[in-house]
Structures are given as C-alpha cells and as structure tokens.
Coordinates of C-alpha atoms in Angstrom, one line a residue:
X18 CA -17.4 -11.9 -30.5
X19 CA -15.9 -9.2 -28.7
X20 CA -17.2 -7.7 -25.3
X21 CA -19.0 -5.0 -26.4
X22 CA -21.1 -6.6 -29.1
X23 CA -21.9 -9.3 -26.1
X24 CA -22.7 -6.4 -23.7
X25 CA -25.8 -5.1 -25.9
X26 CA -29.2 -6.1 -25.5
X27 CA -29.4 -9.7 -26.9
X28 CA -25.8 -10.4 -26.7
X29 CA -24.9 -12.8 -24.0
X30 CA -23.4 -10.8 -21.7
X31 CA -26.9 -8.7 -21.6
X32 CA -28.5 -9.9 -17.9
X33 CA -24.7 -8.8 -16.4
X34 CA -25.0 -5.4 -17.9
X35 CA -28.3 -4.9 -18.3
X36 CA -30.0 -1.3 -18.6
X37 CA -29.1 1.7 -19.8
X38 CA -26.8 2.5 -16.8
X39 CA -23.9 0.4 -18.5
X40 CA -23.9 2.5 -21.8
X41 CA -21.0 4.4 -21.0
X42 CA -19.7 1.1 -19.8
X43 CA -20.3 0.0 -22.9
X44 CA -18.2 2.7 -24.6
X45 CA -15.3 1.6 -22.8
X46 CA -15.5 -1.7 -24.5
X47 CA -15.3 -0.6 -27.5
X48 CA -12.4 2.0 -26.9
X49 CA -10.1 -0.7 -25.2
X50 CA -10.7 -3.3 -28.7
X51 CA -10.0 -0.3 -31.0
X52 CA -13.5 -0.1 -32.6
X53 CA -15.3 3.0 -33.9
X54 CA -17.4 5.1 -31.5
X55 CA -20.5 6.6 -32.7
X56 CA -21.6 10.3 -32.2
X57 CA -22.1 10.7 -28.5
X58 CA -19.9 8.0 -27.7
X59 CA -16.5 9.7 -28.7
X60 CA -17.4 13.2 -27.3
X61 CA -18.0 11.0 -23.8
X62 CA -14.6 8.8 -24.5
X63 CA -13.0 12.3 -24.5
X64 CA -14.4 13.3 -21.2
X65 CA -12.4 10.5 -19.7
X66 CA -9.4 10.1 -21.4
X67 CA -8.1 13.8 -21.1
X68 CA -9.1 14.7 -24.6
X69 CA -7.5 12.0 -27.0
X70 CA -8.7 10.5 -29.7
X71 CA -9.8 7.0 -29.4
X72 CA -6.9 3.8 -29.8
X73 CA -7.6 2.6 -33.7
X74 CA -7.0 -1.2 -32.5
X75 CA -6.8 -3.4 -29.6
X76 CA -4.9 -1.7 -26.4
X77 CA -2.5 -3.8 -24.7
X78 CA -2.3 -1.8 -21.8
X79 CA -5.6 -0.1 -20.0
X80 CA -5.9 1.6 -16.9
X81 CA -9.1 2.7 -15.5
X82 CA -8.6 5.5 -12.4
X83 CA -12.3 5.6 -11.5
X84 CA -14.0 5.6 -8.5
X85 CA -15.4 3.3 -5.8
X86 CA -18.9 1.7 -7.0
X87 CA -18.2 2.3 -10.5
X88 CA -18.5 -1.1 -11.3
X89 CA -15.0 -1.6 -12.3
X90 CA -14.7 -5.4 -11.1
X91 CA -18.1 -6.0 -12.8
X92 CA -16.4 -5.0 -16.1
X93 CA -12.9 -6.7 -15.9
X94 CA -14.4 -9.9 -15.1
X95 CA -16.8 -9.5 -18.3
X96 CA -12.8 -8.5 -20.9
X97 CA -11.5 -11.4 -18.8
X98 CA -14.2 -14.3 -19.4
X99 CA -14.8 -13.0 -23.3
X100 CA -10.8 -13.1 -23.8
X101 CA -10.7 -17.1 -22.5
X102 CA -13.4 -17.9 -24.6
X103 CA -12.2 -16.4 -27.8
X104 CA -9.1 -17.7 -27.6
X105 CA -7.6 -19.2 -30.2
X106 CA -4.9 -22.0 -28.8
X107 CA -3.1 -22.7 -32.1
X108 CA -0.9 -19.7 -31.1
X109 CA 0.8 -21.9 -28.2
X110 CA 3.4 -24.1 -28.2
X111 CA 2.5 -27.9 -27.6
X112 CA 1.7 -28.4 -24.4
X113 CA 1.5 -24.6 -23.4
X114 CA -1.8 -23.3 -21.8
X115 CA -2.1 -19.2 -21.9
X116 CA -3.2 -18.0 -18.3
X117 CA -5.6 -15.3 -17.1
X118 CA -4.7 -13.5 -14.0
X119 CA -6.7 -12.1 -11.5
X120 CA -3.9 -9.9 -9.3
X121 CA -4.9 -8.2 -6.3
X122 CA -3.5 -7.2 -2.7
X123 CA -4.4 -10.6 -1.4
X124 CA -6.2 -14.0 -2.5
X125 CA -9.2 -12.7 -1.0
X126 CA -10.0 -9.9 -3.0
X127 CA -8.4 -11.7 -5.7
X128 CA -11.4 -14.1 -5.7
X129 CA -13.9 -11.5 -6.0
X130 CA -12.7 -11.2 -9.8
X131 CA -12.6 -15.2 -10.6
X132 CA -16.0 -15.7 -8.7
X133 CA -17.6 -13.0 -11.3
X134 CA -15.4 -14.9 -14.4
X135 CA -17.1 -18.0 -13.4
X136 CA -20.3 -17.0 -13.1
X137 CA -19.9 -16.4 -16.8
X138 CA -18.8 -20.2 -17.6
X139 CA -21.4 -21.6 -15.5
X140 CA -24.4 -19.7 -16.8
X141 CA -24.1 -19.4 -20.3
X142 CA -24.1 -22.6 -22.0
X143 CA -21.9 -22.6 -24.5
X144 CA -19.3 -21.4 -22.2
X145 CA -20.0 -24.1 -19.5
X146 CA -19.2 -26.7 -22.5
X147 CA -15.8 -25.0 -22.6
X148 CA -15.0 -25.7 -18.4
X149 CA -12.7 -28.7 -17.8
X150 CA -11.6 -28.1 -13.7
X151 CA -13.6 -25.9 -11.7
X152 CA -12.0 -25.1 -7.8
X153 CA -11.6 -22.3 -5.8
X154 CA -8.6 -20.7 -7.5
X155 CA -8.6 -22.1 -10.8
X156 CA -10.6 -22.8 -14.0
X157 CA -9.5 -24.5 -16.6
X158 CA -10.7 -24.8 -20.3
X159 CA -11.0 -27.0 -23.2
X160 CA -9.0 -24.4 -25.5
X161 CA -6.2 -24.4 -23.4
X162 CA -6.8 -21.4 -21.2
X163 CA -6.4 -21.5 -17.2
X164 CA -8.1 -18.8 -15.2
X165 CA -6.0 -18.9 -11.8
X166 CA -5.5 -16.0 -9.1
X167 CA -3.0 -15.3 -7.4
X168 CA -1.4 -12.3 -4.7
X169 CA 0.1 -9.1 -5.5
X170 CA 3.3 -11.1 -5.5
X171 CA 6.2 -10.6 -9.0
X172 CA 7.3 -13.9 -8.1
X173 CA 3.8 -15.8 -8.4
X174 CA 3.5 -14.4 -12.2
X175 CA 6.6 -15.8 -13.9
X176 CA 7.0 -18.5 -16.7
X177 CA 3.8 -18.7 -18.5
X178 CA 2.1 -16.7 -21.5
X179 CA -0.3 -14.2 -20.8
X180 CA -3.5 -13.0 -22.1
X181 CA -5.3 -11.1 -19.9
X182 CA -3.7 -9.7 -16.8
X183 CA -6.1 -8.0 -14.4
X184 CA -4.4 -5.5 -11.7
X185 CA -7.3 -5.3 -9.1
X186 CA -7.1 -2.2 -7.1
X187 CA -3.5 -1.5 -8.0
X188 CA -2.9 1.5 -6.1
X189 CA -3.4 -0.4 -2.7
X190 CA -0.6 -3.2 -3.5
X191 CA 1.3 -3.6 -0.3
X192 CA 4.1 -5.7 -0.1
X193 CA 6.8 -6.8 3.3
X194 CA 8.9 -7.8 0.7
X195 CA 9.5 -5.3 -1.7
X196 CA 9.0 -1.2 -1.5
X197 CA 7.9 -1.2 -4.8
X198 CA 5.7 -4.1 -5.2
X199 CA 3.3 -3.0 -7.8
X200 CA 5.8 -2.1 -10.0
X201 CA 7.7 -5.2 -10.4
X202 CA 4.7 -7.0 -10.1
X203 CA 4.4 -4.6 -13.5
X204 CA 7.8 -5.7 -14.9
X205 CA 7.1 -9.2 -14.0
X206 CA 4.2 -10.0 -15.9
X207 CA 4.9 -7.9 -19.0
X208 CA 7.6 -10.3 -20.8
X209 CA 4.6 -13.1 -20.4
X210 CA 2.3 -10.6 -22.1
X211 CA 3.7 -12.3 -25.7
X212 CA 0.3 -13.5 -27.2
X213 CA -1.3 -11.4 -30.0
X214 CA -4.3 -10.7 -28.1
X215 CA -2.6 -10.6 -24.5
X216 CA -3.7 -7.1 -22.7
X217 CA -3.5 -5.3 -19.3
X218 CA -6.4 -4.1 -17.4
X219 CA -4.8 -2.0 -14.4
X220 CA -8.0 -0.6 -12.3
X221 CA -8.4 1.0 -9.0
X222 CA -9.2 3.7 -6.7
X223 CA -6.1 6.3 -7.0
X224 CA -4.2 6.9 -3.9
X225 CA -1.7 9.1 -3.3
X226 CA 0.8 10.6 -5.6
X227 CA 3.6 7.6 -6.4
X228 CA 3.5 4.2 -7.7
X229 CA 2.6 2.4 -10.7
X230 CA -1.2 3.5 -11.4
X231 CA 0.4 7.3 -10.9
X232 CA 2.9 6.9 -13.0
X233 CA 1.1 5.7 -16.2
X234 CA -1.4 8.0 -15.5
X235 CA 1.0 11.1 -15.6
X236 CA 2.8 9.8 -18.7
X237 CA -0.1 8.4 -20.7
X238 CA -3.2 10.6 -19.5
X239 CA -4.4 12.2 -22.4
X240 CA -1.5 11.2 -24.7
X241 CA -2.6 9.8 -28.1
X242 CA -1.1 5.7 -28.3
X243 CA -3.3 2.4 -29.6
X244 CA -1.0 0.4 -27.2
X245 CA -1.6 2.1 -23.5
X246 CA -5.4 3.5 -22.6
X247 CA -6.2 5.5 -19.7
X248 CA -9.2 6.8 -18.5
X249 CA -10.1 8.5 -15.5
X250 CA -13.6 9.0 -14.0
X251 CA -15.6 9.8 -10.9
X252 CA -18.0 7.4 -9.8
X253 CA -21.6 8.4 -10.5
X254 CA -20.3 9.4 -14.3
X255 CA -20.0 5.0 -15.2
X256 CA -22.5 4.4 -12.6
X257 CA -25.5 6.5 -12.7
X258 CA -27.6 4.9 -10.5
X259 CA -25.1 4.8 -7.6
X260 CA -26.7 6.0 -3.9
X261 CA -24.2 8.6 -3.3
X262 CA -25.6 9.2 0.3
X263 CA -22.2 7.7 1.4
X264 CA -20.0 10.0 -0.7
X265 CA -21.7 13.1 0.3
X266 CA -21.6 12.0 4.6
X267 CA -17.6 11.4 3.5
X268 CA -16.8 14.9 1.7
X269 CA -18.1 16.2 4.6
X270 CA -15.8 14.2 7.0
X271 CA -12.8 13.5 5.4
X272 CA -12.9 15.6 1.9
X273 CA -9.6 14.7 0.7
X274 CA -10.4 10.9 1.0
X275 CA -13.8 11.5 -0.4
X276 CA -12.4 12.8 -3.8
X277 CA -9.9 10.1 -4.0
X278 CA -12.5 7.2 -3.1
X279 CA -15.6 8.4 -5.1
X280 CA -14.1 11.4 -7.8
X281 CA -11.1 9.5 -8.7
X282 CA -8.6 11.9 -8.0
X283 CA -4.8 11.3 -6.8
X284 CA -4.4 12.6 -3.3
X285 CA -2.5 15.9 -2.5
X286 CA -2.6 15.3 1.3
X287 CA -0.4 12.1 1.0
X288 CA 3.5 11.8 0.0
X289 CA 5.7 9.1 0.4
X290 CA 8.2 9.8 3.5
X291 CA 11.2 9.1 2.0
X292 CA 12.7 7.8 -1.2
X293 CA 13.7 4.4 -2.1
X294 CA 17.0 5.5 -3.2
X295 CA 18.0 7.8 -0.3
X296 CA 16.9 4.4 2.0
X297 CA 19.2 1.7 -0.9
X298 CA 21.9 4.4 0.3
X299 CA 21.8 3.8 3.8
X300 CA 21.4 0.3 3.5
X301 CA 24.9 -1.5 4.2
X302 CA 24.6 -4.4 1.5
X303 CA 25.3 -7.9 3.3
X304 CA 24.9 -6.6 7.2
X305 CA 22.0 -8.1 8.6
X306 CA 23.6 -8.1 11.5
X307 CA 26.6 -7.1 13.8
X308 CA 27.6 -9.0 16.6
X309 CA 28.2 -7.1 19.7
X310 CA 31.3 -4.9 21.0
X311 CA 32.2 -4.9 24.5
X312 CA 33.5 -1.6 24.1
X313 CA 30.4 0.0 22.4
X314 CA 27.2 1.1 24.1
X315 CA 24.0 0.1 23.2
X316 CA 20.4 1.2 22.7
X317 CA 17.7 -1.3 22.7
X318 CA 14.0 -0.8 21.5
X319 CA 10.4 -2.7 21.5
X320 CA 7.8 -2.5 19.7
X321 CA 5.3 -4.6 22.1
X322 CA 2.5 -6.8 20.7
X323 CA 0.1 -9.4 22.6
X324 CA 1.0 -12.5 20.3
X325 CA -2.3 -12.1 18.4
X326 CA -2.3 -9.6 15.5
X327 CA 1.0 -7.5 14.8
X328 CA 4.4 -8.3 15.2
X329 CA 6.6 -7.8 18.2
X330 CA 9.9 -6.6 17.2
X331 CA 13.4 -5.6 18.2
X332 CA 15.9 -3.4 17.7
X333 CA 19.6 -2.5 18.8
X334 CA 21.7 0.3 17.4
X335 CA 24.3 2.6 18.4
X336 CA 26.6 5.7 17.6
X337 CA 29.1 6.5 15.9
X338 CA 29.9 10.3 16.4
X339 CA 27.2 12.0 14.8
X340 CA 26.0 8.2 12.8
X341 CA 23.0 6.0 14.2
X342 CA 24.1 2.6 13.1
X343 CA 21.7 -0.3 13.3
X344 CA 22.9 -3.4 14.4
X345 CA 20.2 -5.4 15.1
X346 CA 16.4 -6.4 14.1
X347 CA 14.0 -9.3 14.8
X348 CA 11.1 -9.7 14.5
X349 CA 8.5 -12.3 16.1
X350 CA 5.3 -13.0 14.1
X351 CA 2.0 -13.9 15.6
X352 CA 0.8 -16.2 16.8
X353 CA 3.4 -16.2 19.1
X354 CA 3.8 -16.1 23.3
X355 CA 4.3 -12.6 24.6
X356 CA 5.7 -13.9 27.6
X357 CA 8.7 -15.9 25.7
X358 CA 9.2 -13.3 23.6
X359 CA 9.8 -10.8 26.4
X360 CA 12.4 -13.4 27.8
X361 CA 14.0 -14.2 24.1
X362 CA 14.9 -10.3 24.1
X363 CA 16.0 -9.9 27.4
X364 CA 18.4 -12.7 26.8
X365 CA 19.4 -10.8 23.3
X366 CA 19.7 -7.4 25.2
X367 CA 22.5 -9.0 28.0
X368 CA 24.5 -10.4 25.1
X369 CA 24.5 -6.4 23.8
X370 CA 24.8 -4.7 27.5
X371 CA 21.7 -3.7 27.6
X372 CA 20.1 -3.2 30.9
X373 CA 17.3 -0.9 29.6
X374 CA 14.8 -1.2 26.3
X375 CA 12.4 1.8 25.1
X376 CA 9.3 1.4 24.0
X377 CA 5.7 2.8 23.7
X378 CA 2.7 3.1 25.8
X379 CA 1.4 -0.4 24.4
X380 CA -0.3 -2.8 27.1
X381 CA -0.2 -0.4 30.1
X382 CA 2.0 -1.8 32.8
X383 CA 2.3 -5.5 31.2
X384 CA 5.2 -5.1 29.1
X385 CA 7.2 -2.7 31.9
X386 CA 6.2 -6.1 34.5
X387 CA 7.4 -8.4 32.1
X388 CA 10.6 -6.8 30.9
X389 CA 11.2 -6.1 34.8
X390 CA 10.8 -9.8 35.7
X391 CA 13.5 -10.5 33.2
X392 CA 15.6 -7.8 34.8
X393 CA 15.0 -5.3 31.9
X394 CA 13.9 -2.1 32.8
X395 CA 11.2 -0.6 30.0
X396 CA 11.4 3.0 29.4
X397 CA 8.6 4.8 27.8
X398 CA 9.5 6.4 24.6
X399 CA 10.2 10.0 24.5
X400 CA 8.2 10.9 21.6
X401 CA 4.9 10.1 19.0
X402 CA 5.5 7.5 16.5
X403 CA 4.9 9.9 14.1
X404 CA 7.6 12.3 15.6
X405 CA 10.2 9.5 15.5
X406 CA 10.0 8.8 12.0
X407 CA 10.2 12.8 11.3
X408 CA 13.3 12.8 13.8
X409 CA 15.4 10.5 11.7
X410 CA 14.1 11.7 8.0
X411 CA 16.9 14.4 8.1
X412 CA 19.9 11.8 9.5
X413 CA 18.8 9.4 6.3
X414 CA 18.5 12.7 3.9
X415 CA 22.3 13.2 5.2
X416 CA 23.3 9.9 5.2
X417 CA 24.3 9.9 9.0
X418 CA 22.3 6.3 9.3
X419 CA 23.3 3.0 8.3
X420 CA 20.2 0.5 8.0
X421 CA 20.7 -3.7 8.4
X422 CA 20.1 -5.5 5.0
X423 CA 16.6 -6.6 5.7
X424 CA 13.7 -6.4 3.3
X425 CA 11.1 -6.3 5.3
X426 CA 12.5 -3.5 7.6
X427 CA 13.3 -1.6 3.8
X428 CA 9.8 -1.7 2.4
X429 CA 8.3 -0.5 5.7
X430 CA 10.3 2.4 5.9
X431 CA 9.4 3.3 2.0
X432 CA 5.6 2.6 2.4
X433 CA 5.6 5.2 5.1
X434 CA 3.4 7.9 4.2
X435 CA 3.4 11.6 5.0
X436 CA 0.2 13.8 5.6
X437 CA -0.6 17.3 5.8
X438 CA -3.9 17.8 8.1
X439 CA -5.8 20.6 7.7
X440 CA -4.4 22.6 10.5
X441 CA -0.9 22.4 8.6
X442 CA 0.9 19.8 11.0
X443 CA 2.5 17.0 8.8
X444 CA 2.0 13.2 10.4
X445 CA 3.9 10.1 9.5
X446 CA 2.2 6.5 9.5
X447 CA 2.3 3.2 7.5
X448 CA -0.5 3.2 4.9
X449 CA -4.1 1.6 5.2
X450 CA -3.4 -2.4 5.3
X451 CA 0.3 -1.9 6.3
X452 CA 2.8 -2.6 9.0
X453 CA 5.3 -0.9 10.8
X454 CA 6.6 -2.8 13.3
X455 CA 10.1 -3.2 12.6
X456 CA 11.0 0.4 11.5
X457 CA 9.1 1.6 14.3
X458 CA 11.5 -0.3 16.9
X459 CA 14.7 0.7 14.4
X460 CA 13.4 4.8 15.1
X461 CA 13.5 4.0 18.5
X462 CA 16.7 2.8 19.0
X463 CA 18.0 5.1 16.5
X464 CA 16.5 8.2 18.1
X465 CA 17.7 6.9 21.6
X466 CA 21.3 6.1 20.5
X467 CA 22.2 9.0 18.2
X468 CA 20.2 11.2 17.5
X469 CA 18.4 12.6 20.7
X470 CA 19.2 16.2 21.5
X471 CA 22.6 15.9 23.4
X472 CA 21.9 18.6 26.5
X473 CA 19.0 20.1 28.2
X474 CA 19.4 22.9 26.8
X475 CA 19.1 21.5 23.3
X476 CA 16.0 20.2 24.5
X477 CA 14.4 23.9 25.6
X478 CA 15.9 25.6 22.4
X479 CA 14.0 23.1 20.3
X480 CA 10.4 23.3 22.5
X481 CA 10.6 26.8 22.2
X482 CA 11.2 26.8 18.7
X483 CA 8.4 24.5 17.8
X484 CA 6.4 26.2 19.6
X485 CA 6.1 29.3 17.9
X486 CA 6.7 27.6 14.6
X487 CA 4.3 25.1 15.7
X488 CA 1.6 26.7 17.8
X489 CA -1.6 24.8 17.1
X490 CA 0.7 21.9 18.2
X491 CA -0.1 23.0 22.2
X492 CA -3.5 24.1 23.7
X493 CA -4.0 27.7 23.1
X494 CA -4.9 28.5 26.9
X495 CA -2.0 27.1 27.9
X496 CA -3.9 24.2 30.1
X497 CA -1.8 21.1 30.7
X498 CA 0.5 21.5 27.8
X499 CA 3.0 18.4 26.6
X500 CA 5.9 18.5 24.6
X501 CA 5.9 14.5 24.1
X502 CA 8.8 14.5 22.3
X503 CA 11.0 15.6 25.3
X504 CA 9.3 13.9 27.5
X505 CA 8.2 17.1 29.5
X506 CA 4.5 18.3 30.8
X507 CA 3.2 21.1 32.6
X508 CA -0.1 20.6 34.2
X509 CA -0.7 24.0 35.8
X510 CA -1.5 27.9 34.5
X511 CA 0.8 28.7 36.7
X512 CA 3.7 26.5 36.3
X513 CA 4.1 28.0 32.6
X514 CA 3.8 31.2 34.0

C-alpha cells in the first residue's frame, strides 16, 4: 500500500481526499514514492517542479512551496499515517521504536498535523487495531512506531531513528535561541533519517528570501535528483475549489504578501537586516557581562513592558572612541511586576552611574513616574525603532560594536527583517511571531553612548541631507514636520520659513 493507491476511489484514504479536486494531489503522491505518471499527470508534475523529470524512486527529501489553503497539512498527515502503518519493524534494533515527527513553530500548530494522523488510526479499522497509547502528543503502535510532536526545537529531535519527518510551515520557524533555527533543526534530524523508507516532507508558505525552505528551493528547484523533490505551486492550482475572495481583497491591500500567502512566491520586499556572520564577529565570545568602571560613563536603556505579554529589558553600554561596547543585558519575562522591575533596574543603573535611562513612548507617563520615584530620570528616545536598528547596521558592518555573549540577544538581532515599502523608504522590525526586546534596548544604549551624532551641527547636516534624499519622509506642505530621529519638530509654516 502506498498513499496514492489509498488516495483513489475505493482505497482507504478515499472519504479524506475525496473528489476530483485532490487529482493533482494525487499526482504528488505518486512523484514523492517514485511511481510512473500517466499522460497528463507528468506534463502537470512539470508545471510544479520547474520542468524536471519525475524522481524514478522513493524521495527522501520533499519540499512543497505552495500556498495557503492548498491543503498541504491535509496531505502530510495522509504520507505520515500510511508510512507508520507500512512499516516494517524488523529493520530496528531490539528494543528500538522508529518515530514520526510532526515539527512546527510551536506545540500548537504542531497538533494540527497529529490530530489529522489520528483521525486516520481511529477510523479505519484495520489501522485502530494497530493503536497501543493514544494522548495528546503521542501515538504509539503495535509495529513499533511512535507518532509524537514536538517544537521547532534541534534539540527535541536527537537520538532516535526517523521515518517520516514533517517540517510544518518551515519558513515561519522562529527561535530565541538560535538565529538559524530551521536549519539546525535541518541538520539535527537528518543523521536520525537512517531507515530505508525514512523521508522528509518540508512544507510551507515561502517567506522571504533566506533560510532553509529558500535555500533548497534555489539549489534543487527544477534540478533533476530521485533523493530531494521540490515543487512549487500557487494555491487554487492543488486546490480548485478554494474561495479566493480572501486572496483577491489581499492583492489589493498588501500585494507583495498576497503573492507570498496564496501564489507561493518568495518575497522581494523582505531581506534579512544583517548577517549572522557579521553579528558572530561582533560578538565577544565569553562576555556576558562587564562589571562596572568608575572611571567610564555610562548609557542606560529600557525597553518598557506591563508585566503581561513582552519582555521588559535592559541595557548598558558605552564608548570607546569611535566603539559602542555593550556591557550589559537583562531581561525580565512576563509575568512579572512592572513596578519591581522598575526598582531592580534602578538599583542596577546606580551600581553603573547612571542617573538617566532612555526609552520609548511605551505606557505614557507610567514608566517616566516610576523610573522618577526610583530617582531615575526616563528620557524619551531620540528616534523610531526602526531608525535605531538602521543607525547601528553600519557600526556592525565596520565592526565598531562589540555585542555580550547572549543567545537570545543574537538571534533577535538576525531575525530582524528589512522592508522596502512602496514609497521606497526601507523599515526594520522583528518578523511576524517574533521578539525584539532585548536588541531593541541594546540599539538604544548603543545609539545613546556612541554612536549619536557628536555636535549640532552634525545633527542639521544630516536632516538636511535626508531630507532631500528622503523627501516623502516629511509632509510635502511643509505642515508640522518631525525629524524624530533628532529629536526636533517644527509645528508652524512659518517657523520653517
């Protein structure tokens, strides 16, 4: 039994993919087990796979780039439950047990995968025969196989042989711990993948242009091998029926988005901020740390939270010459009290000679109250978010930073992402899902301790020049413009005048 032969009409996998809306679904099956394709079958195979000819056996690698509603979860689930059944446990050592994996960003979605797997097990009969345990997170059957879940995490994966792996929205993996997550996650489950039939089923929407889903895509895209398969398509192409009312409201709001979610296609409006290897390079391996100088002055920043959500963090740096050195980061994780926070910092800042902290427009007056109780005064920050990150890409292109030795700080910084709007003006943020508390105080204190503009003057040169480099940056008419980043604002005609 393989999955497309239980996909057809008949088969028992038929009232799961029932109609003729799955027949190109059906397709796909076949191409990822290396069977033939009939006429009209391989001339839509090489719509999809950039013009190759079809894998001539089982892949062990397949990555489907198609779009949202394409019923991608649908089919995974289907390779997944016909793998564990099939399997044949005489392969294993004694005692082994080979594991599927359902992988995605968090348990959550995770469980979207094993719920569809199970429905399998429960419904067919001679599958149910084959369930031993049943919970939440796990399945486990007679021939030796455990169905299990777990988080976009390379250290959940290790240790055990691996038959099917499924990579659930890949593209979206998000990790405080590592900047590369989806990769190692990659290299981490690979040296399991040691069973004859073990295989790889990467799927998602594609982001933007970096990361793993990317990077097989670019290498193997069209490329003839019967070991990696990938196929690309946009969402009505697998799923015919689809109501595409949503699709066509979002190319009309957001068109770059729109192609990404629902035509599959990598997006050109997103980069990664910085690389990896120019952030490794300012990292000073070991210092998490440095203990204050009396001698030195220092710059302190907040990134303000109310104890419920995000993170409220802190950071200390200061200079050295033209160098922004980092000397300190914490972080408090919610739930937490605001109010002891905002003393715990205060307490840290006295021990580093710090009178004043920066920080953003966060909670209105509270946090400037609180700080000021605690005899801390809290200055507003001189610029966007957006700007500071932009401010201190050149000082870590130049290597005039040195970073602390702390993960989570790292993978922030790399998951930043870069995006050109439509009027031209680039924007830095942390991606859909992801954090930036920590970096976000670290630019603060960075920009405040080394690498603000150093006179007045500085500080008109550089409006001037932004603004006729940049002018759809200010109102055209000249009404209450704001250079935020300099902390200026002119509120009248005439005042510019």
């Amino acid at each position: 039994m393989n999955l497309a032969a239980a996909m057809v009409p008949g088969g028992p996998f038929e009232p799961w993919y029932h109609g003729p809306s799955w027949n190109n679904w059906r397709t796909v099956a076949k191409a990822i087990d290396g069977l033939p394709l009939l006429p009209g079958e391989d001339d839509f195979f090489a719509t999809i796979s950039g013009g190759r000819q079809p894998p001539k056996r089982r892949c062990r690698e397949n990555w489907f780039v198609f779009g949202r509603g394409a019923g991608k979860d649908s089919f995974a689930s289907g390779a997944a439950a016909i793998d564990a059944a099939t399997f044949d446990p005489s392969v294993l050592r004694p005692g082994e047990r080979a594991l599927v994996l359902c992988v995605a960003t968090d348990k959550d979605t995770a469980r979207i995968i094993r719920r569809y797997i199970g429905a399998f097990f429960d419904r067919i009969p001679v599958f149910k025969r084959m369930m031993v345990r049943d919970t939440e997170d796990l399945i486990e059957l007679s021939n030796s196989v455990d169905i299990a879940i777990v988080a976009g995490n390379f250290r959940s994966v290790r240790g055990r042989p691996i038959l099917t792996a499924i990579l659930d929205e890949i593209a979206f993996f998000r990790s405080e711990e590592s900047s590369t997550p989806d990769i190692e996650l990659y290299r981490a489950i690979t040296p399991g993948m040691r069973l004859p039939t073990s295989r790889l089923i990467g799927i998602s929407s594609p982001y933007r242009k970096t990361g793993l889903l990317y990077t097989r895509h670019r290498t193997h895209f069209g490329k003839y091998s019967d070991d990696v398969l990938v196929l690309q398509a946009a969402s009505h192409i697998l799923n015919p029926v689809l109501d595409t009312a949503d699709r066509d409201r979002m190319m009309i709001e957001d068109p770059s988005a729109a192609r990404s979610e629902w035509y599959a296609e990598f997006r050109d409006d997103l980069i990664a901020f910085i690389d990896p290897a120019t952030v490794d390079a300012a990292v000073v391996a070991g210092r998490t740390e440095s203990l204050p100088v009396p001698s030195i002055r220092y710059t302190a920043a907040v990134d303000p939270s109310g104890g419920s959500s995000d993170s409220m963090t802190l950071a200390i740096s200061h200079a050295e010459g033209e160098r922004g050195v980092l000397d300190l980061v914490r972080e408090w994780r919610p739930p937490f009290s605001p109010e002891m926070v905002v003393r715990e910092i205060c307490e840290i800042c006295r021990r580093y000679g710090v009178t004043t902290v920066i920080g953003d427009r966060y909670g209105g007056e509270w946090p400037r109250e609180r700080f000021r109780v605690n005899r801390i005064e809290y200055e507003l920050a001189p610029m966007p978010r957006s700007d500071l990150y932009l401010t201190i890409l050149p000082a870590l292109n130049s290597g005039r930073i040195e970073l602390l030795d702390n993960r989570r700080l790292v993978s922030q910084l790399c998951a930043l992402e870069r995006r050109t709007a439509r009027a031209g003006r680039d924007s830095v943020d942390h991606p859909r899902g992801g954090h930036d508390d920590l970096i976000n105080a670290a630019a603060l204190a960075l920009v405040g301790s080394a690498l603000a503009p150093k006179s007045s003057a500085d500080n008109w040169l550089e409006y001037y020049r932004r603004l006729v480099e940049e002018p759809n940056r200010f109102n055209t008419d000249y009404d209450d413009i704001q250079a935020p980043k300099y902390g200026w604002s002119f509120d009248h005609q005439e005042e510019i005048r």
